[in-house]
Amino acid sequence: MGNLEQKPPPVEATILRRRAEDQLSARVTEELPAAADEKSRWLTHELSVHQLELEMQNAELRRTRDSLESALERYSALYEFAPVGYLTLDRHGVILAINLQGAALLRIKRSDLVGQIFVHSVPLSGRTLFHSFLERVFATRKKVSCEVSLAPERDLPRYLQVEAAVDPSGECCNMAILDITDRRRTEEMLAGTLCRSEELNKYLDTRVQKAMADLLEKEKMLIVQDRHAVMGEMINNIAHQWRQPLDTLGLIIQKLPLFYGSEEFTRDFLENNTGRAMKLVSYLSRTIDDFRNFFRSDKETSAFGLNQIVEFTISLIEQSFLDQQIRIVCRLEDGLTVNGYPGEFSQVLMNILMNARDTLVQRQVPDGRITLCGFSEEGITVLNVTDNAGGIPEDIIDKIFDPYFSTKGPGQGGGIGLFMSKTIIEKNMGGRLTATNVQGGARLSIEVKNGE
């Protein structure tokens, strides 16, 4: 045997032998009989060391066993009292093991579940799904999850979240089940709430669109109402403009039969008087056209000359200003253009001018004057209308554009003129209409994009 090549002992065995020899050397060694030779002493020493090694190995094994038993108890407690259901199933879905929570979730005694097929706890409608799930678990050898429903409780369905994976042997799978009934019911309630919210949003959107349409319709009606409000003013101006031409036309008609048959009734006399009459008729016709154009509704925005629209608007109401000895002074740059609705712009300017006129008359301002100043600045056309009536009281200057706000007495104005003027300029034409006080009076400024 001495000639055989011996392998070196493992490291653990070497360490164990050293520990055994250390303990042996610490003990009091019994003296061997005198007859004992050196070989006997060596054998006795080896036996003692081997005995100590065995004792140390047994002690280590007992400690390991105690540790494993303690770990097993802890694992068993964790397994049994875990808040999640744990099961072990074979390939056919037979329950091999189940913890307390798993039995509680299935509402069946644990002793009655072991050996039973898990799918029997699933309603018929969900069994095909579970069979497919179990086949995927054993086929993929990866963690697979699904949701299954259980038998209804108090007419309410119950749901489980199931996760499973094959154990290393490949003959069974370990499965975890978690009750997600509350979550599913919350999701269903949330889905119902979202559905109702969408329906409510659609209903509110419809209401808002209808309200907006009604509001736009009312604004259109207010614009028409405001336009009708100035109609009486314009009719008075037209009547005033027509009175003198009609008187003149009447005199011409009366003159013709008086001079007929006399030497003065010549062809030149007849043609001259006929020409004068036709000019008067043309003048009256143009007045009607101006009146009709003012009340024409503009359908689309267009570029128009500011100078022309100011001149046109003043021509419609100028006589009423002259009757009150109020001067209108125009200081407009040449070639100013505005992009918008010329008819509505004229309506706004007429409202502003008539408000200024009424204030001048009400306050009995001598040498009443209204100045129109127009210019272009950074692509914006500005028209300032300034009077010398003393200005707007500070406590109401922020209210003059409010609907139905008026400083006039009952029956002298509905308070929608300036409100609709601001609506036309800012909403319909994308501009600005503001009011400020200046030295000696008030200034209303119209700012709109130019028409270039």
Short mmCIF file of C-alpha atoms in Angstrom, two decimals:
data_model
loop_
_atom_site.label_atom_id
_atom_site.label_comp_id
_atom_site.label_asym_id
_atom_site.label_seq_id
_atom_site.Cartn_x
_atom_site.Cartn_y
_atom_site.Cartn_z
CA MET A 1 0.00 0.00 0.00
CA GLY A 2 2.95 2.31 0.64
CA ASN A 3 3.77 2.16 -3.07
CA LEU A 4 0.25 3.37 -4.06
CA GLU A 5 -0.05 7.06 -4.94
CA GLN A 6 -2.40 8.67 -2.37
CA LYS A 7 -4.53 11.70 -3.22
CA PRO A 8 -4.27 14.67 -0.84
CA PRO A 9 -7.22 14.92 1.59
CA PRO A 10 -9.91 17.61 0.95
CA VAL A 11 -9.39 21.01 2.51
CA GLU A 12 -12.38 20.49 4.86
CA ALA A 13 -10.95 17.18 6.09
CA THR A 14 -7.57 18.80 6.71
CA ILE A 15 -9.16 21.59 8.72
CA LEU A 16 -11.27 19.09 10.67
CA ARG A 17 -8.18 16.94 11.49
CA ARG A 18 -6.26 20.01 12.67
CA ARG A 19 -9.11 21.01 14.95
CA ALA A 20 -9.30 17.44 16.31
CA GLU A 21 -5.55 17.31 16.98
CA ASP A 22 -5.70 20.69 18.74
CA GLN A 23 -8.42 19.37 21.07
CA LEU A 24 -6.52 16.15 21.64
CA SER A 25 -3.34 17.94 22.57
CA ALA A 26 -5.27 19.96 25.15
CA ARG A 27 -6.47 16.85 26.92
CA VAL A 28 -4.49 14.94 29.49
CA THR A 29 -3.27 11.84 27.65
CA GLU A 30 -3.43 8.59 29.59
CA GLU A 31 -0.07 6.87 29.81
CA LEU A 32 0.19 3.81 27.66
CA PRO A 33 1.41 0.50 29.17
CA ALA A 34 5.12 0.18 29.23
CA ALA A 35 4.97 -2.68 26.80
CA ALA A 36 3.42 -0.54 24.17
CA ASP A 37 5.70 0.14 21.33
CA GLU A 38 5.86 3.17 19.10
CA LYS A 39 3.39 1.71 16.58
CA SER A 40 0.78 1.15 19.25
CA ARG A 41 1.16 4.71 20.41
CA TRP A 42 0.70 5.97 16.84
CA LEU A 43 -2.46 3.86 16.33
CA THR A 44 -3.90 5.03 19.65
CA HIS A 45 -3.26 8.64 18.62
CA GLU A 46 -4.95 8.16 15.22
CA LEU A 47 -7.97 6.48 16.79
CA SER A 48 -8.33 9.32 19.28
CA VAL A 49 -8.10 11.92 16.50
CA HIS A 50 -10.65 10.02 14.40
CA GLN A 51 -13.00 9.77 17.38
CA LEU A 52 -12.79 13.51 17.92
CA GLU A 53 -13.44 14.14 14.21
CA LEU A 54 -16.58 12.02 14.38
CA GLU A 55 -17.76 13.81 17.50
CA MET A 56 -17.19 17.20 15.85
CA GLN A 57 -18.99 16.06 12.66
CA ASN A 58 -21.95 14.83 14.74
CA ALA A 59 -22.10 18.15 16.57
CA GLU A 60 -22.03 20.01 13.26
CA LEU A 61 -24.74 17.75 11.85
CA ARG A 62 -26.93 18.35 14.92
CA ARG A 63 -26.49 22.11 14.56
CA THR A 64 -27.30 21.91 10.85
CA ARG A 65 -30.35 19.77 11.55
CA ASP A 66 -31.56 22.19 14.21
CA SER A 67 -31.04 25.11 11.84
CA LEU A 68 -32.89 23.33 9.04
CA GLU A 69 -35.75 22.39 11.35
CA SER A 70 -35.97 25.99 12.57
CA ALA A 71 -35.93 27.26 8.97
CA LEU A 72 -38.58 24.70 8.03
CA GLU A 73 -40.78 25.86 10.87
CA ARG A 74 -40.38 29.48 9.79
CA TYR A 75 -41.06 28.57 6.15
CA SER A 76 -44.08 26.50 7.15
CA ALA A 77 -45.43 29.39 9.20
CA LEU A 78 -44.81 31.81 6.33
CA TYR A 79 -46.35 29.36 3.88
CA GLU A 80 -49.38 28.58 5.99
CA PHE A 81 -50.18 32.11 7.13
CA ALA A 82 -49.14 34.02 4.02
CA PRO A 83 -51.76 36.54 2.74
CA VAL A 84 -51.43 34.90 -0.68
CA GLY A 85 -52.78 31.50 -1.56
CA TYR A 86 -50.09 28.91 -2.47
CA LEU A 87 -50.83 25.60 -4.21
CA THR A 88 -48.93 22.78 -5.83
CA LEU A 89 -50.62 21.08 -8.82
CA ASP A 90 -49.61 18.15 -10.95
CA ARG A 91 -49.92 18.11 -14.73
CA HIS A 92 -53.60 17.22 -14.51
CA GLY A 93 -54.41 20.11 -12.19
CA VAL A 94 -54.77 17.91 -9.09
CA ILE A 95 -54.05 19.82 -5.90
CA LEU A 96 -51.04 18.24 -4.14
CA ALA A 97 -50.64 20.91 -1.46
CA ILE A 98 -52.37 24.13 -0.47
CA ASN A 99 -51.92 26.65 2.33
CA LEU A 100 -54.59 28.11 4.60
CA GLN A 101 -55.11 31.28 2.54
CA GLY A 102 -55.56 29.23 -0.62
CA ALA A 103 -58.30 27.17 1.03
CA ALA A 104 -59.89 30.35 2.39
CA LEU A 105 -59.96 31.92 -1.08
CA LEU A 106 -61.60 28.80 -2.54
CA ARG A 107 -64.08 28.70 0.38
CA ILE A 108 -63.38 24.94 0.91
CA LYS A 109 -61.70 23.07 3.79
CA ARG A 110 -58.06 22.31 3.07
CA SER A 111 -58.52 18.64 3.92
CA ASP A 112 -61.21 18.43 1.24
CA LEU A 113 -59.08 20.18 -1.39
CA VAL A 114 -55.95 18.01 -1.41
CA GLY A 115 -56.37 15.41 -4.12
CA GLN A 116 -59.13 17.35 -5.86
CA ILE A 117 -58.87 18.98 -9.29
CA PHE A 118 -58.47 22.74 -9.01
CA VAL A 119 -60.56 23.50 -12.08
CA HIS A 120 -63.65 22.17 -10.27
CA SER A 121 -63.56 25.42 -8.26
CA VAL A 122 -63.87 27.41 -11.49
CA PRO A 123 -67.27 27.98 -13.17
CA LEU A 124 -67.86 26.06 -16.38
CA SER A 125 -67.44 29.21 -18.45
CA GLY A 126 -63.83 29.64 -17.25
CA ARG A 127 -62.55 26.07 -17.25
CA THR A 128 -61.35 26.08 -20.84
CA LEU A 129 -59.32 29.18 -20.09
CA PHE A 130 -57.71 27.54 -17.04
CA HIS A 131 -56.89 24.33 -18.92
CA SER A 132 -55.14 26.41 -21.57
CA PHE A 133 -53.31 28.31 -18.84
CA LEU A 134 -52.07 25.08 -17.20
CA GLU A 135 -50.85 23.72 -20.55
CA ARG A 136 -48.84 26.91 -21.13
CA VAL A 137 -47.29 26.63 -17.64
CA PHE A 138 -45.88 23.14 -18.31
CA ALA A 139 -45.02 23.94 -21.93
CA THR A 140 -43.07 27.17 -21.43
CA ARG A 141 -41.43 26.40 -18.05
CA LYS A 142 -41.66 30.12 -17.30
CA LYS A 143 -43.88 32.06 -14.96
CA VAL A 144 -47.32 32.45 -16.54
CA SER A 145 -50.25 34.48 -15.23
CA CYS A 146 -53.95 34.80 -15.89
CA GLU A 147 -57.20 35.82 -14.25
CA VAL A 148 -59.94 33.34 -13.39
CA SER A 149 -63.40 33.80 -11.95
CA LEU A 150 -64.79 31.78 -9.09
CA ALA A 151 -68.34 30.85 -8.21
CA PRO A 152 -70.39 34.00 -7.42
CA GLU A 153 -70.87 34.92 -3.78
CA ARG A 154 -74.13 36.69 -2.89
CA ASP A 155 -74.78 37.01 -6.65
CA LEU A 156 -71.47 38.85 -7.08
CA PRO A 157 -68.64 37.27 -9.12
CA ARG A 158 -65.20 36.74 -7.53
CA TYR A 159 -61.89 37.01 -9.39
CA LEU A 160 -58.42 35.59 -8.77
CA GLN A 161 -55.04 36.61 -10.14
CA VAL A 162 -53.13 33.35 -10.81
CA GLU A 163 -49.39 32.98 -11.36
CA ALA A 164 -47.65 29.62 -11.78
CA ALA A 165 -44.30 28.12 -12.74
CA VAL A 166 -43.04 24.55 -13.14
CA ASP A 167 -40.83 23.25 -10.32
CA PRO A 168 -37.37 21.83 -11.20
CA SER A 169 -38.69 18.28 -11.45
CA GLY A 170 -41.04 19.28 -14.24
CA GLU A 171 -43.79 17.05 -12.84
CA CYS A 172 -45.72 19.67 -10.88
CA CYS A 173 -46.11 23.43 -10.70
CA ASN A 174 -46.23 25.90 -7.87
CA MET A 175 -49.09 28.36 -8.12
CA ALA A 176 -49.93 31.61 -6.27
CA ILE A 177 -53.47 32.99 -6.18
CA LEU A 178 -54.53 36.47 -5.08
CA ASP A 179 -58.06 37.79 -4.61
CA ILE A 180 -58.53 40.75 -7.00
CA THR A 181 -62.31 40.95 -6.68
CA ASP A 182 -62.23 44.43 -5.12
CA ARG A 183 -59.80 45.66 -7.76
CA ARG A 184 -61.93 44.29 -10.59
CA ARG A 185 -65.08 45.80 -9.13
CA THR A 186 -63.28 49.12 -8.73
CA GLU A 187 -62.10 48.91 -12.33
CA GLU A 188 -65.63 48.14 -13.49
CA MET A 189 -67.00 51.02 -11.43
CA LEU A 190 -64.28 53.29 -12.84
CA ALA A 191 -65.06 52.16 -16.37
CA GLY A 192 -68.74 52.87 -15.75
CA THR A 193 -67.86 56.25 -14.29
CA LEU A 194 -65.65 57.06 -17.27
CA CYS A 195 -68.43 56.00 -19.63
CA ARG A 196 -70.92 58.20 -17.80
CA SER A 197 -68.37 61.01 -17.75
CA GLU A 198 -67.94 60.73 -21.51
CA GLU A 199 -71.69 60.80 -21.98
CA LEU A 200 -71.91 63.79 -19.64
CA ASN A 201 -69.09 65.52 -21.51
CA LYS A 202 -70.87 64.93 -24.80
CA TYR A 203 -74.10 66.25 -23.31
CA LEU A 204 -72.33 69.30 -21.84
CA ASP A 205 -70.48 69.86 -25.11
CA THR A 206 -73.79 69.82 -26.94
CA ARG A 207 -75.25 72.23 -24.39
CA VAL A 208 -72.23 74.52 -24.68
CA GLN A 209 -72.38 74.49 -28.46
CA LYS A 210 -76.10 75.25 -28.33
CA ALA A 211 -75.50 77.99 -25.76
CA MET A 212 -72.75 79.45 -27.94
CA ALA A 213 -75.01 79.31 -30.98
CA ASP A 214 -77.78 80.99 -28.99
CA LEU A 215 -75.32 83.61 -27.74
CA LEU A 216 -74.10 84.32 -31.26
CA GLU A 217 -77.70 84.57 -32.42
CA LYS A 218 -78.49 86.99 -29.60
CA GLU A 219 -75.43 89.06 -30.46
CA LYS A 220 -76.58 89.22 -34.05
CA MET A 221 -80.01 90.27 -32.85
CA LEU A 222 -78.44 92.94 -30.63
CA ILE A 223 -76.44 94.24 -33.57
CA VAL A 224 -79.64 94.43 -35.60
CA GLN A 225 -81.41 96.03 -32.65
CA ASP A 226 -78.65 98.60 -32.35
CA ARG A 227 -78.84 99.23 -36.07
CA HIS A 228 -82.57 99.76 -35.80
CA ALA A 229 -81.95 102.10 -32.89
CA VAL A 230 -80.02 104.44 -35.18
CA MET A 231 -82.58 104.04 -37.94
CA GLY A 232 -84.78 106.72 -36.42
CA GLU A 233 -81.80 109.07 -36.29
CA MET A 234 -81.04 108.40 -39.91
CA ILE A 235 -84.65 108.79 -40.99
CA ASN A 236 -84.67 112.22 -39.34
CA ASN A 237 -81.47 113.08 -41.21
CA ILE A 238 -82.89 111.79 -44.49
CA ALA A 239 -86.07 113.77 -43.95
CA HIS A 240 -83.96 116.85 -43.24
CA GLN A 241 -81.81 116.21 -46.31
CA TRP A 242 -84.90 115.69 -48.46
CA ARG A 243 -86.90 118.66 -47.23
CA GLN A 244 -85.03 121.38 -49.12
CA PRO A 245 -84.64 119.39 -52.39
CA LEU A 246 -88.36 118.49 -52.30
CA ASP A 247 -89.27 122.13 -51.69
CA THR A 248 -87.08 123.16 -54.61
CA LEU A 249 -88.54 120.42 -56.80
CA GLY A 250 -92.05 121.55 -55.87
CA LEU A 251 -91.26 125.14 -56.87
CA ILE A 252 -89.91 123.97 -60.23
CA ILE A 253 -93.06 121.94 -60.90
CA GLN A 254 -95.29 124.89 -59.88
CA LYS A 255 -93.26 127.28 -62.04
CA LEU A 256 -93.80 125.35 -65.26
CA PRO A 257 -97.61 125.87 -65.62
CA LEU A 258 -97.27 129.51 -64.50
CA PHE A 259 -94.81 130.33 -67.27
CA TYR A 260 -96.42 128.11 -69.86
CA GLY A 261 -97.74 130.20 -72.74
CA SER A 262 -95.61 133.23 -71.89
CA GLU A 263 -92.66 134.45 -73.85
CA GLU A 264 -90.30 133.33 -71.05
CA PHE A 265 -91.34 129.71 -71.50
CA THR A 266 -88.70 128.83 -74.04
CA ARG A 267 -86.95 125.61 -74.85
CA ASP A 268 -83.91 126.70 -72.85
CA PHE A 269 -86.16 127.58 -69.88
CA LEU A 270 -87.81 124.14 -70.03
CA GLU A 271 -84.49 122.25 -70.37
CA ASN A 272 -82.88 124.24 -67.56
CA ASN A 273 -85.71 123.57 -65.11
CA THR A 274 -85.97 119.93 -66.19
CA GLY A 275 -82.21 119.48 -65.64
CA ARG A 276 -82.43 121.04 -62.18
CA ALA A 277 -85.34 118.72 -61.31
CA MET A 278 -83.42 115.61 -62.48
CA LYS A 279 -80.38 116.59 -60.40
CA LEU A 280 -82.62 116.84 -57.37
CA VAL A 281 -84.13 113.44 -58.17
CA SER A 282 -80.64 111.94 -58.50
CA TYR A 283 -79.67 113.46 -55.15
CA LEU A 284 -82.72 111.92 -53.50
CA SER A 285 -81.95 108.55 -55.11
CA ARG A 286 -78.36 108.59 -53.83
CA THR A 287 -79.69 109.27 -50.33
CA ILE A 288 -81.85 106.15 -50.57
CA ASP A 289 -78.86 104.10 -51.80
CA ASP A 290 -76.75 105.33 -48.88
CA PHE A 291 -79.48 104.36 -46.45
CA ARG A 292 -79.81 100.90 -48.00
CA ASN A 293 -76.01 100.30 -48.03
CA PHE A 294 -75.78 101.17 -44.36
CA PHE A 295 -78.28 98.45 -43.44
CA ARG A 296 -76.74 95.85 -45.72
CA SER A 297 -75.20 92.95 -43.73
CA ASP A 298 -71.62 92.16 -44.70
CA LYS A 299 -71.05 88.41 -45.09
CA GLU A 300 -67.26 88.39 -45.46
CA THR A 301 -64.41 90.58 -44.35
CA SER A 302 -62.87 92.86 -46.95
CA ALA A 303 -60.32 95.64 -47.17
CA PHE A 304 -61.89 99.10 -47.42
CA GLY A 305 -60.68 102.66 -47.25
CA LEU A 306 -61.03 104.34 -43.87
CA ASN A 307 -61.30 107.82 -45.42
CA GLN A 308 -64.22 106.76 -47.62
CA ILE A 309 -66.15 105.01 -44.82
CA VAL A 310 -65.69 108.00 -42.48
CA GLU A 311 -66.89 110.40 -45.17
CA PHE A 312 -69.85 108.15 -45.95
CA THR A 313 -70.87 107.79 -42.29
CA ILE A 314 -70.63 111.51 -41.60
CA SER A 315 -72.74 112.29 -44.66
CA LEU A 316 -75.60 110.24 -43.20
CA ILE A 317 -75.80 112.17 -39.90
CA GLU A 318 -73.99 115.43 -40.53
CA GLN A 319 -77.11 117.59 -40.65
CA SER A 320 -78.09 116.72 -37.06
CA PHE A 321 -74.66 117.94 -35.91
CA LEU A 322 -74.98 121.15 -37.89
CA ASP A 323 -78.39 121.76 -36.35
CA GLN A 324 -76.74 121.61 -32.89
CA GLN A 325 -73.83 123.76 -34.08
CA ILE A 326 -71.34 120.93 -33.50
CA ARG A 327 -68.34 120.78 -35.79
CA ILE A 328 -66.83 117.53 -37.04
CA VAL A 329 -63.14 117.90 -37.88
CA CYS A 330 -61.38 115.12 -39.85
CA ARG A 331 -57.61 114.70 -39.79
CA LEU A 332 -56.97 111.43 -41.56
CA GLU A 333 -53.80 110.30 -43.26
CA ASP A 334 -54.23 109.50 -46.94
CA GLY A 335 -54.59 105.90 -48.07
CA LEU A 336 -55.62 104.36 -44.72
CA THR A 337 -57.21 100.91 -45.08
CA VAL A 338 -59.06 98.60 -42.72
CA ASN A 339 -59.71 94.86 -42.91
CA GLY A 340 -63.19 93.97 -41.69
CA TYR A 341 -66.87 94.67 -42.35
CA PRO A 342 -67.43 98.17 -43.76
CA GLY A 343 -71.15 98.27 -42.85
CA GLU A 344 -70.52 97.27 -39.22
CA PHE A 345 -67.55 99.65 -38.96
CA SER A 346 -69.79 102.47 -40.14
CA GLN A 347 -72.36 101.46 -37.52
CA VAL A 348 -69.69 101.62 -34.77
CA LEU A 349 -68.48 105.04 -35.91
CA MET A 350 -72.05 106.34 -36.06
CA ASN A 351 -72.70 105.10 -32.47
CA ILE A 352 -69.57 106.85 -31.21
CA LEU A 353 -70.35 110.10 -33.02
CA MET A 354 -73.97 110.21 -31.85
CA ASN A 355 -72.94 109.48 -28.24
CA ALA A 356 -70.47 112.36 -28.40
CA ARG A 357 -73.11 114.63 -29.93
CA ASP A 358 -75.68 113.76 -27.23
CA THR A 359 -73.13 114.44 -24.47
CA LEU A 360 -72.21 117.81 -25.97
CA VAL A 361 -75.89 118.76 -26.20
CA GLN A 362 -76.70 117.47 -22.71
CA ARG A 363 -73.84 119.44 -21.15
CA GLN A 364 -74.59 122.49 -23.33
CA VAL A 365 -70.98 122.83 -24.39
CA PRO A 366 -70.42 126.02 -26.42
CA ASP A 367 -68.48 125.56 -29.65
CA GLY A 368 -68.96 121.79 -29.55
CA ARG A 369 -66.32 119.94 -31.53
CA ILE A 370 -65.59 116.31 -32.46
CA THR A 371 -62.21 115.51 -33.97
CA LEU A 372 -61.47 112.36 -35.96
CA CYS A 373 -57.76 111.55 -36.23
CA GLY A 374 -56.63 108.55 -38.26
CA PHE A 375 -53.17 107.07 -38.78
CA SER A 376 -51.36 103.76 -39.32
CA GLU A 377 -48.87 102.26 -36.86
CA GLU A 378 -47.08 98.89 -37.16
CA GLY A 379 -49.74 97.33 -39.38
CA ILE A 380 -52.61 98.70 -37.26
CA THR A 381 -55.01 101.39 -38.43
CA VAL A 382 -56.05 103.69 -35.58
CA LEU A 383 -59.05 106.04 -35.57
CA ASN A 384 -59.34 108.34 -32.55
CA VAL A 385 -62.66 110.13 -31.97
CA THR A 386 -62.18 112.98 -29.47
CA ASP A 387 -64.76 115.43 -28.13
CA ASN A 388 -64.56 118.49 -25.92
CA ALA A 389 -67.47 117.59 -23.62
CA GLY A 390 -65.40 117.38 -20.43
CA GLY A 391 -64.63 113.66 -20.32
CA ILE A 392 -66.21 110.55 -18.78
CA PRO A 393 -66.59 110.36 -14.96
CA GLU A 394 -63.90 108.08 -13.51
CA ASP A 395 -66.45 105.99 -11.59
CA ILE A 396 -68.19 104.87 -14.78
CA ILE A 397 -65.45 104.90 -17.42
CA ASP A 398 -64.91 101.14 -16.93
CA LYS A 399 -68.66 100.46 -17.35
CA ILE A 400 -69.54 102.35 -20.54
CA PHE A 401 -69.05 99.21 -22.67
CA ASP A 402 -71.23 97.05 -20.40
CA PRO A 403 -74.54 95.89 -21.91
CA TYR A 404 -77.53 98.07 -21.08
CA PHE A 405 -75.39 100.64 -19.23
CA SER A 406 -76.50 104.17 -20.05
CA THR A 407 -76.14 107.62 -18.51
CA LYS A 408 -79.14 108.90 -20.46
CA GLY A 409 -82.59 109.24 -19.01
CA PRO A 410 -85.44 106.76 -19.54
CA GLY A 411 -86.48 106.46 -23.15
CA GLN A 412 -83.30 108.15 -24.39
CA GLY A 413 -81.21 105.08 -25.06
CA GLY A 414 -81.08 101.34 -24.36
CA GLY A 415 -77.40 101.18 -23.43
CA ILE A 416 -76.42 98.67 -26.12
CA GLY A 417 -74.76 101.02 -28.62
CA LEU A 418 -71.24 101.04 -27.16
CA PHE A 419 -71.56 97.42 -25.98
CA MET A 420 -72.32 96.25 -29.50
CA SER A 421 -69.68 98.58 -30.92
CA LYS A 422 -67.05 96.88 -28.75
CA THR A 423 -68.39 93.44 -29.74
CA ILE A 424 -68.19 94.31 -33.45
CA ILE A 425 -64.66 95.72 -33.27
CA GLU A 426 -63.10 93.17 -30.91
CA LYS A 427 -64.99 89.95 -31.65
CA ASN A 428 -66.05 90.33 -35.26
CA MET A 429 -63.02 92.26 -36.54
CA GLY A 430 -60.28 91.20 -34.11
CA GLY A 431 -59.44 94.76 -33.05
CA ARG A 432 -59.72 96.92 -29.93
CA LEU A 433 -62.12 99.65 -28.81
CA THR A 434 -61.04 101.63 -25.74
CA ALA A 435 -62.06 104.81 -23.95
CA THR A 436 -59.79 107.30 -22.16
CA ASN A 437 -60.07 110.81 -20.86
CA VAL A 438 -57.93 113.55 -22.40
CA GLN A 439 -57.64 117.22 -21.64
CA GLY A 440 -61.07 118.77 -22.00
CA GLY A 441 -62.91 115.66 -23.16
CA ALA A 442 -63.02 111.95 -23.93
CA ARG A 443 -61.35 109.87 -26.61
CA LEU A 444 -62.60 106.60 -28.06
CA SER A 445 -59.94 104.71 -30.01
CA ILE A 446 -60.63 102.10 -32.68
CA GLU A 447 -57.68 99.87 -33.54
CA VAL A 448 -57.96 97.27 -36.30
CA LYS A 449 -55.59 95.55 -38.69
CA ASN A 450 -55.04 97.49 -41.85
CA GLY A 451 -56.22 96.06 -45.14
CA GLU A 452 -52.87 95.87 -46.90
#
